[in-house]
Coordinates of N, CA, C and O in Angstrom, one line a residue:
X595 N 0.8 -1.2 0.0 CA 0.0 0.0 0.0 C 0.9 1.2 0.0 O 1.7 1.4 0.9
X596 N 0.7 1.9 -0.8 CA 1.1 3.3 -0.6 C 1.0 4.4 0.3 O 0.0 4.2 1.1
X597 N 1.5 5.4 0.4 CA 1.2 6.4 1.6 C -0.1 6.6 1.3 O -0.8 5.9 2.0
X598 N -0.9 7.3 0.5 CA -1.9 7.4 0.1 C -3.4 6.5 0.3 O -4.5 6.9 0.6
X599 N -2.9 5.4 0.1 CA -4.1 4.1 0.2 C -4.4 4.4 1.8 O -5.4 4.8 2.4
X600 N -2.8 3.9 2.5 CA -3.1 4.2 4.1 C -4.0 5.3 4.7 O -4.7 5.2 5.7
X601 N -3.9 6.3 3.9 CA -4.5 7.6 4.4 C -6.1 7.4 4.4 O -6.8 7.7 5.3
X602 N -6.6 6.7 3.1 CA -7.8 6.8 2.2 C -7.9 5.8 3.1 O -8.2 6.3 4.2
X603 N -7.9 4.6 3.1 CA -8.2 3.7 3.9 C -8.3 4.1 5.6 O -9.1 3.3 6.0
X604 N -8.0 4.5 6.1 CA -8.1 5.4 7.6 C -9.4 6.1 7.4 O -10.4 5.8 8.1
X605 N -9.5 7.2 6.3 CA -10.1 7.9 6.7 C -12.0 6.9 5.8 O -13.1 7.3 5.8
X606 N -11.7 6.1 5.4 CA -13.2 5.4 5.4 C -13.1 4.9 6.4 O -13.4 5.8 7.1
X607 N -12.8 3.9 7.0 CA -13.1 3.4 8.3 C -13.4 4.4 9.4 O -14.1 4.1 10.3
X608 N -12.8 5.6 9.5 CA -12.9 6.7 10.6 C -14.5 6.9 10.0 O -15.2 7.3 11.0
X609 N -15.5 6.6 8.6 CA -16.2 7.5 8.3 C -15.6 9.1 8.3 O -15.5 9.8 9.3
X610 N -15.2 9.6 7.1 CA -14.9 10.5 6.8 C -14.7 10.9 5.3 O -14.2 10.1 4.6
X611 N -14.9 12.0 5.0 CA -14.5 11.9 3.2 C -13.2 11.4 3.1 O -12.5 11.4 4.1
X612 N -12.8 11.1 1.8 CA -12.1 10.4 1.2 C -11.7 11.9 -0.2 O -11.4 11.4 -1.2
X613 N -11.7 12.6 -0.2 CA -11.6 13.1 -1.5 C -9.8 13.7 -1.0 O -9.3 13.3 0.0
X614 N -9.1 14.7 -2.4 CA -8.1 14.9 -2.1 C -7.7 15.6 -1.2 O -6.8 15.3 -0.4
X615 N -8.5 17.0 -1.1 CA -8.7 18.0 0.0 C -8.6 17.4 1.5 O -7.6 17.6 2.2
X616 N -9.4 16.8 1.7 CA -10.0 15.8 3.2 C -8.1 15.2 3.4 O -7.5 15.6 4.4
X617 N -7.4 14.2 2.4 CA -6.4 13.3 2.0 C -5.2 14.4 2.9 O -4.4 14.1 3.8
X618 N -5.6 16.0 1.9 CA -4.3 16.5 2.3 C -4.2 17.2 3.9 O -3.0 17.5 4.3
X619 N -5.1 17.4 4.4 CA -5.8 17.9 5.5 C -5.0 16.9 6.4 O -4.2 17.4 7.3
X620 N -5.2 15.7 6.3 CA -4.6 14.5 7.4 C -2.9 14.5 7.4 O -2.0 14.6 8.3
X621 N -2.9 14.4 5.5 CA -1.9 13.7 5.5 C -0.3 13.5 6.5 O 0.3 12.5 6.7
X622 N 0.1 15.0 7.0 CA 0.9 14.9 7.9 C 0.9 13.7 9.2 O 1.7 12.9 9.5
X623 N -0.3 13.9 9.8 CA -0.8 13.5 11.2 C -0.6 12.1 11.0 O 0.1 11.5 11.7
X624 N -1.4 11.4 9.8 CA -1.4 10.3 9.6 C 0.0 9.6 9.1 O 0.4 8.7 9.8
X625 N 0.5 9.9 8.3 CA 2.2 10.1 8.3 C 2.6 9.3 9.3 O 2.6 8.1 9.5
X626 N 2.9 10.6 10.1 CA 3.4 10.3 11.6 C 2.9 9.0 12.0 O 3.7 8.1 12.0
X627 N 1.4 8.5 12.2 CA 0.8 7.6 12.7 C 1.6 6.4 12.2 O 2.3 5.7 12.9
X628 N 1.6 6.2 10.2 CA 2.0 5.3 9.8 C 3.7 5.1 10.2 O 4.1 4.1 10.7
X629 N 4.2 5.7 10.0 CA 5.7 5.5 10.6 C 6.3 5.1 11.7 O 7.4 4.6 11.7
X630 N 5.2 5.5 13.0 CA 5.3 4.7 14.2 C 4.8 3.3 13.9 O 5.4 2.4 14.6
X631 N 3.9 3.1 13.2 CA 3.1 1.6 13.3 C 4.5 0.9 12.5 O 5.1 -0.1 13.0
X632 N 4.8 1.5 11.4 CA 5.9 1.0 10.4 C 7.3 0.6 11.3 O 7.7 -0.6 11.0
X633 N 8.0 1.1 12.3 CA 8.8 1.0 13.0 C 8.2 -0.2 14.3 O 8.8 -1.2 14.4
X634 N 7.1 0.2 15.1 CA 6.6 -0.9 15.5 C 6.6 -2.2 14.8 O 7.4 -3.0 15.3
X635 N 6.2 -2.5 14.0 CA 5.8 -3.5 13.2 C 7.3 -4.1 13.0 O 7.6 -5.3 13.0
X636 N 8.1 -3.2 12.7 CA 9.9 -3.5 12.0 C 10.6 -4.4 13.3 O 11.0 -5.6 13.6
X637 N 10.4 -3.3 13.8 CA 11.1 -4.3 15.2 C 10.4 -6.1 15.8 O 11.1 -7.0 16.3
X638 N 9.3 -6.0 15.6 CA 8.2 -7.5 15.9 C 9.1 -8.2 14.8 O 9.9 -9.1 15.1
X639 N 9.1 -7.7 13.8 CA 9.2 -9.1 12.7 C 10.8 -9.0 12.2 O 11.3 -9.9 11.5
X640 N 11.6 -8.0 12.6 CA 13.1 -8.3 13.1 C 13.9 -8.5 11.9 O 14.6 -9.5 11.8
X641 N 13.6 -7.3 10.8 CA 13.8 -7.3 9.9 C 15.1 -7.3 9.1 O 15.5 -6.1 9.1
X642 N 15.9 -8.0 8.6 CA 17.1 -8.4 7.8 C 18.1 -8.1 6.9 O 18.1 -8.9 6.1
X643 N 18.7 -7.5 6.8 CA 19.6 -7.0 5.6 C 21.0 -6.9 5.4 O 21.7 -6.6 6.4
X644 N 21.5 -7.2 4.3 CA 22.7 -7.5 4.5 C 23.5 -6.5 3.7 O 22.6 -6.5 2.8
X645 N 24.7 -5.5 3.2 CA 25.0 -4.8 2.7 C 26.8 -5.0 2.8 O 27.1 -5.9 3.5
X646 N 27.5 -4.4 2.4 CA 28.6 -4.7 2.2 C 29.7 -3.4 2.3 O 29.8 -2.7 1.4
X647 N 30.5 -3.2 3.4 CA 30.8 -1.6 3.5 C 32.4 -1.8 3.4 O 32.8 -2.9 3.8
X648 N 33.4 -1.0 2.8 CA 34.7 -1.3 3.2 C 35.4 -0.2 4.5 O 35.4 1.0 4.5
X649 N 35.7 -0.9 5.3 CA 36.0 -0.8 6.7 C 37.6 0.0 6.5 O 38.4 -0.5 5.8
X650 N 37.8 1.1 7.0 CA 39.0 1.7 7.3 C 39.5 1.7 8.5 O 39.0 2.1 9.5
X651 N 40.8 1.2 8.4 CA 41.5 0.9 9.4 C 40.9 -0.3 10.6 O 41.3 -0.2 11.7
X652 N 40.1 -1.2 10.2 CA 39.5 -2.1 10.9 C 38.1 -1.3 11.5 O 37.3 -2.0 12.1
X653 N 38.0 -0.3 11.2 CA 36.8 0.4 11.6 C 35.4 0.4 10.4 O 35.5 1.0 9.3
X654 N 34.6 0.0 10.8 CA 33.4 0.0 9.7 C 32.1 1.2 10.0 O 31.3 1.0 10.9
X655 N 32.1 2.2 9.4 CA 31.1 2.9 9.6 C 29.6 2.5 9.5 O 29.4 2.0 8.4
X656 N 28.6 2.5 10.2 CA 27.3 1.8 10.1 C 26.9 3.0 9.5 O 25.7 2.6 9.2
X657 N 27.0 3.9 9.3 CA 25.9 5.3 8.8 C 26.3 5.2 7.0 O 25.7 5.9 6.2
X658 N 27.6 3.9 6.6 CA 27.6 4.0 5.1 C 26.6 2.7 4.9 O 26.8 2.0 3.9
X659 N 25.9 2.4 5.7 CA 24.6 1.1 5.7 C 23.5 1.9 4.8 O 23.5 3.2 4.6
X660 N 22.7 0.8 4.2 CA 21.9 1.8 3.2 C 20.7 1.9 3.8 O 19.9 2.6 3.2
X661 N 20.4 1.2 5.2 CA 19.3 2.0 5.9 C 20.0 1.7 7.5 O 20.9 1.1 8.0
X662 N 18.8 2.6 8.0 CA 19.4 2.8 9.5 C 19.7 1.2 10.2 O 19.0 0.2 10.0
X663 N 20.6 1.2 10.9 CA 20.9 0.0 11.6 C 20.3 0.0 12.9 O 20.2 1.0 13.5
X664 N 19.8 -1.1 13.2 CA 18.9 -0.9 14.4 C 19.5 -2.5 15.6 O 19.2 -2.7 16.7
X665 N 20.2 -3.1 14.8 CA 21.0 -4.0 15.7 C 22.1 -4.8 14.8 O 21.7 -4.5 13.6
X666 N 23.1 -5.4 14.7 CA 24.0 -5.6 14.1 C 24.1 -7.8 13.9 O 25.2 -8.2 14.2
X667 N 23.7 -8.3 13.8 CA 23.4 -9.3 13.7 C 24.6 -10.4 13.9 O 24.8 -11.0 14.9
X668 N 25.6 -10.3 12.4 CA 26.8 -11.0 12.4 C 27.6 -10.4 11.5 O 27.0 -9.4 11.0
X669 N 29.2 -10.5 10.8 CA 29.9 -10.0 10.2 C 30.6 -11.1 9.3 O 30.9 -12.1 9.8
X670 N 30.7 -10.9 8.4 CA 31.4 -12.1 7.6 C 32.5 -10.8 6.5 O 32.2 -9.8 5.9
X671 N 34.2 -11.7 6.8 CA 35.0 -11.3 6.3 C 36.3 -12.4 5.5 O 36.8 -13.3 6.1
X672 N 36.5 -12.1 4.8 CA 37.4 -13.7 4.1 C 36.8 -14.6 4.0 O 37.4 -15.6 4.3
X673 N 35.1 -14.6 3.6 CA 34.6 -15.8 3.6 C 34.3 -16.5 4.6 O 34.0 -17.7 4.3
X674 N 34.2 -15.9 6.1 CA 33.6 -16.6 7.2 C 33.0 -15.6 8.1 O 33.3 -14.4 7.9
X675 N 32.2 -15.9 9.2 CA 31.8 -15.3 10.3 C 33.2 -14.5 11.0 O 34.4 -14.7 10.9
X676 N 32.8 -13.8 11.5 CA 33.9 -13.2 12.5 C 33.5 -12.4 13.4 O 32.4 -11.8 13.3
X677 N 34.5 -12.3 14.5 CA 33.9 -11.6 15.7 C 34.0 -10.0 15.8 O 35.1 -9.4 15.6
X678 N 33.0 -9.3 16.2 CA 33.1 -7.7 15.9 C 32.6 -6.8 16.8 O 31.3 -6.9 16.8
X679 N 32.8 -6.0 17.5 CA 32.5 -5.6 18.7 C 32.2 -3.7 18.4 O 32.8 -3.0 17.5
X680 N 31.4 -3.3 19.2 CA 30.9 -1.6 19.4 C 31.9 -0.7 19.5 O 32.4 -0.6 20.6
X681 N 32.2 0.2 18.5 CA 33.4 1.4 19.0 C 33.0 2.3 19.5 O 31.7 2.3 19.5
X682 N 33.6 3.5 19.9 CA 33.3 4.7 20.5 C 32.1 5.4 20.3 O 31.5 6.2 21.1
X683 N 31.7 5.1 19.1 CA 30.1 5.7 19.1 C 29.1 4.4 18.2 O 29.3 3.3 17.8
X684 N 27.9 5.2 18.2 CA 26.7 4.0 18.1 C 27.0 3.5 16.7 O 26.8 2.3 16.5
X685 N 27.5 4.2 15.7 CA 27.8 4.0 14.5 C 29.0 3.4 13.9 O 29.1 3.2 12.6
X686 N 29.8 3.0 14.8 CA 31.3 2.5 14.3 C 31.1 1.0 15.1 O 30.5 0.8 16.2
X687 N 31.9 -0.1 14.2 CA 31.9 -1.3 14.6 C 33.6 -1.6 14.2 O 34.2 -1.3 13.1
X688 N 34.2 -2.3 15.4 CA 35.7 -2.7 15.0 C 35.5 -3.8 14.8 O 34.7 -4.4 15.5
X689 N 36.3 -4.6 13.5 CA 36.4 -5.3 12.9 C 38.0 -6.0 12.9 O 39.0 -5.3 13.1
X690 N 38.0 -7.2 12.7 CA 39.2 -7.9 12.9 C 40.3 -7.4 11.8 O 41.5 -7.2 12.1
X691 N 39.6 -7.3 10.7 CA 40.4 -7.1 9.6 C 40.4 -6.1 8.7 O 39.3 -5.7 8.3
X692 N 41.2 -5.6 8.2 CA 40.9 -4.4 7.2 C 40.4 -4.8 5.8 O 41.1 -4.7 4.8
X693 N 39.3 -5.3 5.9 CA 39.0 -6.2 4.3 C 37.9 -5.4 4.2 O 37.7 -4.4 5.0
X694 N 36.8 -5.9 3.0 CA 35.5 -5.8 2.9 C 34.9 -6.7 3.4 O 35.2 -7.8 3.4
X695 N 33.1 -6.0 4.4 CA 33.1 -7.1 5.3 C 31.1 -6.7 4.8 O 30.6 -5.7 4.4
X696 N 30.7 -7.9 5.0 CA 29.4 -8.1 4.7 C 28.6 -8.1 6.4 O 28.8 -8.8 7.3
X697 N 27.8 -7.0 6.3 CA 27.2 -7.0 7.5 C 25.7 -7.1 7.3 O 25.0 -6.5 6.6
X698 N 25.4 -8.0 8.1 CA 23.6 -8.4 8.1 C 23.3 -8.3 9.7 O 23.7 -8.9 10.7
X699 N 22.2 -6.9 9.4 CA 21.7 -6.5 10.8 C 20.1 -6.1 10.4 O 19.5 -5.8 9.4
X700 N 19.9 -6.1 11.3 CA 18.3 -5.4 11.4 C 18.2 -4.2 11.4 O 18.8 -3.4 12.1
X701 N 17.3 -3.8 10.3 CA 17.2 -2.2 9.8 C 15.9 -1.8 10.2 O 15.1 -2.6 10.5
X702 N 15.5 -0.1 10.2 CA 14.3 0.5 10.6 C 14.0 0.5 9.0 O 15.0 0.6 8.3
X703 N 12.8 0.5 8.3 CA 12.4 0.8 7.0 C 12.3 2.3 6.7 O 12.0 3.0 7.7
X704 N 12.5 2.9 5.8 CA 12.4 4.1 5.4 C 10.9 4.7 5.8 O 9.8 4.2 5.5
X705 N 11.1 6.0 6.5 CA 10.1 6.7 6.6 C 9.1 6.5 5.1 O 9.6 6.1 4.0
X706 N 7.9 6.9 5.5 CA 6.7 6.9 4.2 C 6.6 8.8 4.1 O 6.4 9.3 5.1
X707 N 6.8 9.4 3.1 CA 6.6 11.0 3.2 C 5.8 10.9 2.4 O 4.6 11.0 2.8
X708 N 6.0 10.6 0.8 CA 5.2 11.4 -0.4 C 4.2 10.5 -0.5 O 4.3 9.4 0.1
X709 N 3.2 10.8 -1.2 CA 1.6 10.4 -1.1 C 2.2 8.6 -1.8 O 1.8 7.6 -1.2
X710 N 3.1 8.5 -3.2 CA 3.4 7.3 -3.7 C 4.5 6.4 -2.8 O 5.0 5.5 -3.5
X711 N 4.8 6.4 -2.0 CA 5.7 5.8 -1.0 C 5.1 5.1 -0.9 O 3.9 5.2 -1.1
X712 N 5.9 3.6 -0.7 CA 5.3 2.2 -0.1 C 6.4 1.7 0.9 O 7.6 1.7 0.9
X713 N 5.3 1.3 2.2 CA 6.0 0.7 3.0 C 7.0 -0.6 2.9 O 6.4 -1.6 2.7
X714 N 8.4 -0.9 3.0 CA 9.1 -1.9 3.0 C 8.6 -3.1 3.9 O 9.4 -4.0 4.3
X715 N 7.9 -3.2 4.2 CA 6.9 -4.1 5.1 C 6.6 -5.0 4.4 O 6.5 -4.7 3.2
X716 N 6.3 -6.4 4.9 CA 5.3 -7.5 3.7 C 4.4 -6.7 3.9 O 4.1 -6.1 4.9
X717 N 3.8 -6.7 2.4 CA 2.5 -6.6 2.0 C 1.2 -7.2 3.2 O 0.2 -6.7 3.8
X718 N 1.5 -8.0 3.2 CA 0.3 -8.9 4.0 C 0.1 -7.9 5.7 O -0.9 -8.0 6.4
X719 N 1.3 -6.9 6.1 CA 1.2 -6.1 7.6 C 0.6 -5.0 6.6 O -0.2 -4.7 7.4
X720 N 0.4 -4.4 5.8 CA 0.0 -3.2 5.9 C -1.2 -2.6 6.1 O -1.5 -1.4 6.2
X721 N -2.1 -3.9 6.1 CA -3.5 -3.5 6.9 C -3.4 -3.3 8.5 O -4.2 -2.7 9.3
X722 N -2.3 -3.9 8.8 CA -1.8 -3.0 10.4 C -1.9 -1.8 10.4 O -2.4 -1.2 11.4
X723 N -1.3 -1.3 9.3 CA -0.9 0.2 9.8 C -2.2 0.7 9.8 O -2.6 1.4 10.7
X724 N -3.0 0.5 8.9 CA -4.4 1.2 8.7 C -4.9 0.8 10.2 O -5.2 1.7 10.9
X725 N -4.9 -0.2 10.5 CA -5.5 0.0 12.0 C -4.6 0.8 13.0 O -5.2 1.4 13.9
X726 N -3.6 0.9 12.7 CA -2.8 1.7 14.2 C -3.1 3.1 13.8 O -3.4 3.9 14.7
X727 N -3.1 3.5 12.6 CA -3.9 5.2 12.5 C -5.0 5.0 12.9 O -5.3 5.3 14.1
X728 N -6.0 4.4 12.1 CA -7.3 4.7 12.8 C -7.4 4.8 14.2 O -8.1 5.6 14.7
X729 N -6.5 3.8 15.1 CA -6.6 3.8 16.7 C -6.2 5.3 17.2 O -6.9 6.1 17.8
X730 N -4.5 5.3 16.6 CA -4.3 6.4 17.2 C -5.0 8.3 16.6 O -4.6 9.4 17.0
X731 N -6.0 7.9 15.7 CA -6.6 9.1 15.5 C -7.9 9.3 16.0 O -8.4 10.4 16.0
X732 N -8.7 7.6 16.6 CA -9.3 7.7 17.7 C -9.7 8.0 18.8 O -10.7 8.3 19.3
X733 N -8.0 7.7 19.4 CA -7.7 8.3 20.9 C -7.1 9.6 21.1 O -6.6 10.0 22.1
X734 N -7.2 10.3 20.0 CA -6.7 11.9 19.7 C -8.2 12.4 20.2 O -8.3 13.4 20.8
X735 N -9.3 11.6 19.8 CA -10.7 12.6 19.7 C -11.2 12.9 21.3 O -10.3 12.8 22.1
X736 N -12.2 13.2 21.6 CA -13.1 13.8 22.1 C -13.4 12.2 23.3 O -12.6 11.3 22.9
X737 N -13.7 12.0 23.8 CA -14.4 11.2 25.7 C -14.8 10.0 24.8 O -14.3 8.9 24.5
X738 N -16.0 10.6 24.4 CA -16.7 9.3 23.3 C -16.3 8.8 22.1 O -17.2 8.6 21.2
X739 N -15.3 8.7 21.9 CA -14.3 8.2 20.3 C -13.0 7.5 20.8 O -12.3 6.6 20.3
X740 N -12.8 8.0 21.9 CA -11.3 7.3 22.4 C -11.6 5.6 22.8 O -10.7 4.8 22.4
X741 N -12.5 5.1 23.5 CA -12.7 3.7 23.5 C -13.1 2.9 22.1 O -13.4 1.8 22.3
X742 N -13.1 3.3 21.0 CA -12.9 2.8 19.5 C -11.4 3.0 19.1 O -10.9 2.6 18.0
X743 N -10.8 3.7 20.1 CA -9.3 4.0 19.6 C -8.7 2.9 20.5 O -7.5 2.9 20.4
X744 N -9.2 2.1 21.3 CA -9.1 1.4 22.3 C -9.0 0.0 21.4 O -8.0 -0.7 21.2
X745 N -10.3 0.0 20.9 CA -10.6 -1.3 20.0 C -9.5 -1.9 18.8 O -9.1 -3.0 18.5
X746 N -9.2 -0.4 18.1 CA -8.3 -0.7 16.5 C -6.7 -0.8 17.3 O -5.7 -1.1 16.8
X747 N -6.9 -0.5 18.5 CA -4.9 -1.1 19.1 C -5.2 -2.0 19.8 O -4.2 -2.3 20.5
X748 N -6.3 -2.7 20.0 CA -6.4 -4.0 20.4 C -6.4 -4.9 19.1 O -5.4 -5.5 19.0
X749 N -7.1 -5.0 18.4 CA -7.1 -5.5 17.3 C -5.6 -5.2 16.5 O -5.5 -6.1 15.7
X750 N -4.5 -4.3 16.6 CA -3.2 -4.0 16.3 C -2.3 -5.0 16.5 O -1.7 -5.7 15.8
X751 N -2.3 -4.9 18.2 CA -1.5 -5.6 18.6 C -2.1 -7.3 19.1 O -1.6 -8.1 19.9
X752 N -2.9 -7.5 18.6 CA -3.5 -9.1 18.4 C -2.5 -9.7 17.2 O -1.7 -10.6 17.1
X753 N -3.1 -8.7 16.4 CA -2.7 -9.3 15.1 C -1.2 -9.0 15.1 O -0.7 -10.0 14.6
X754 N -0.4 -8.2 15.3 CA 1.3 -7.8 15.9 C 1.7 -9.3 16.7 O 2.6 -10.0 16.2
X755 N 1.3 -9.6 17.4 CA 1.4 -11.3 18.5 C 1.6 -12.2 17.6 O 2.6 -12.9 17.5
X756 N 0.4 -12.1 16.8 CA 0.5 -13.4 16.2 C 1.3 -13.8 14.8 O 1.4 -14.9 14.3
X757 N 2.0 -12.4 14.2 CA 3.3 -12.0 13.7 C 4.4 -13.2 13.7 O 4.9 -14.0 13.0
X758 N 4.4 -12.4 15.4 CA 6.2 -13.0 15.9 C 6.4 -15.2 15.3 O 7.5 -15.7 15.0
X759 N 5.8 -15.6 15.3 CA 6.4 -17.0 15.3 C 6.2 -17.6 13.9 O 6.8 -18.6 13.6
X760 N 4.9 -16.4 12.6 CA 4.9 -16.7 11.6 C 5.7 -16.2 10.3 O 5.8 -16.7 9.2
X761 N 6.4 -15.1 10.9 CA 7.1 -14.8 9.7 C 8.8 -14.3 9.9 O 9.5 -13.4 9.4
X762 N 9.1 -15.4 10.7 CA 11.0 -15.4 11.0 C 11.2 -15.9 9.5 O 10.6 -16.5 8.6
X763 N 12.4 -15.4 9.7 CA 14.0 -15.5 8.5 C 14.0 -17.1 9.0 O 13.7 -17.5 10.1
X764 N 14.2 -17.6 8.1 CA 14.7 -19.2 7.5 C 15.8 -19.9 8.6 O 15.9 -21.1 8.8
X765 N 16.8 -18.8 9.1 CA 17.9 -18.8 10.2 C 17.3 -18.4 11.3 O 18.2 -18.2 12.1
X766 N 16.0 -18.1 11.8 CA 15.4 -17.5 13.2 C 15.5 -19.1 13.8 O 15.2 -18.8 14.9
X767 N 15.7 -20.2 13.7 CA 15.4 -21.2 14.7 C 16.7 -22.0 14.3 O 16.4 -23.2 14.3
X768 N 17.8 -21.8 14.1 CA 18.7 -22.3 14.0 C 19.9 -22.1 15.5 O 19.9 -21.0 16.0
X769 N 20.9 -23.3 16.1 CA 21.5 -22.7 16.7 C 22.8 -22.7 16.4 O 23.4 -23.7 16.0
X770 N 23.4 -21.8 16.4 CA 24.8 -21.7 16.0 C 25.7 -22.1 17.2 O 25.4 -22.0 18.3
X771 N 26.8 -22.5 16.9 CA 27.9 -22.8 18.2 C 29.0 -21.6 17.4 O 29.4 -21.6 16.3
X772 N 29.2 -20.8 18.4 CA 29.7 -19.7 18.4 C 31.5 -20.0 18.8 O 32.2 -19.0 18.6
X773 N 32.1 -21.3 19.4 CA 32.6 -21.5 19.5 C 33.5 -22.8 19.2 O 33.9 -23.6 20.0
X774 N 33.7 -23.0 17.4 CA 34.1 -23.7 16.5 C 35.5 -22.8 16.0 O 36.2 -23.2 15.1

């Protein structure tokens, strides 16, 4: 779904127009909404990527990653795993060797801004997000709207639960011996 569907789709279930005017009126607020649910959602399903940086001086910058790094997973250099530890700040990782090193860590997905943006999420979560706006633009309203904002983040996070054990990486139940 695109930024746009998300919006249109919120604002039918809110009951509310749907035209462009009504669309652009939200669109910030709902934004916001969708990018928390998007980050929520990123972290449950512990999302994967692998990229390839060349390391100076044994030092690997994580900010030349092509999306934000949100945990660092493992490092492979000469063709094998290797051991790699946190430097002086959140963004630098020391590395054994001065090579090119393949790092696979869990990333945040790119914010959604423009109206054609699509979330990096499976397809199959992004009726999530349409519920986590609708909730949280339910619990923005007025005494009598906020317990329906109650209902669509119960219904969020049901369906967020039942996530976690169906859609692991192929390596989520594997154990490695770290000491070979």
């Amino acid at each position: 779904m695109t930024l746009n569907d998300i919006i249109v789709s919120a604002l039918a279930q809110l009951d509310r127009a749907h035209d462009m005017q009504t669309v652009e009126v939200y669109r910030t607020r709902f934004a916001a909404f969708a990018n928390d649910a998007q980050n929520d959602l990123a972290l449950t399903l512990a999302l994967k990527r692998t990229d390839e940086v060349e390391p100076e001086d044994g030092v690997a910058d994580l900010s030349a990653l092509s999306r934000s790094c949100l945990r660092v997973e493992s490092v492979e250099q000469l063709g094998k795993r290797v051991p790699f530890r946190m430097g002086d700040s959140p963004d630098r990782l020391f590395l054994p060797y001065n090579e090119r090193a393949r790092i696979t860590y869990r990333f945040a997905p790119k914010e959604l801004r423009s109206a054609t943006d699509i979330s990096e999420l499976p397809e199959a979560v992004h009726p999530l997000i349409v519920s986590y706006v609708v909730g949280r633009e339910r619990m923005g309203g007025d005494v009598s709207t906020q317990g329906g904002g109650n209902i669509y983040l119960s219904m969020y996070n049901a369906a967020k639960a039942k996530l976690r054990g169906s859609l692991a990486h192929g390596d989520a139940f594997t154990i490695t011996n770290r000491y070979e």
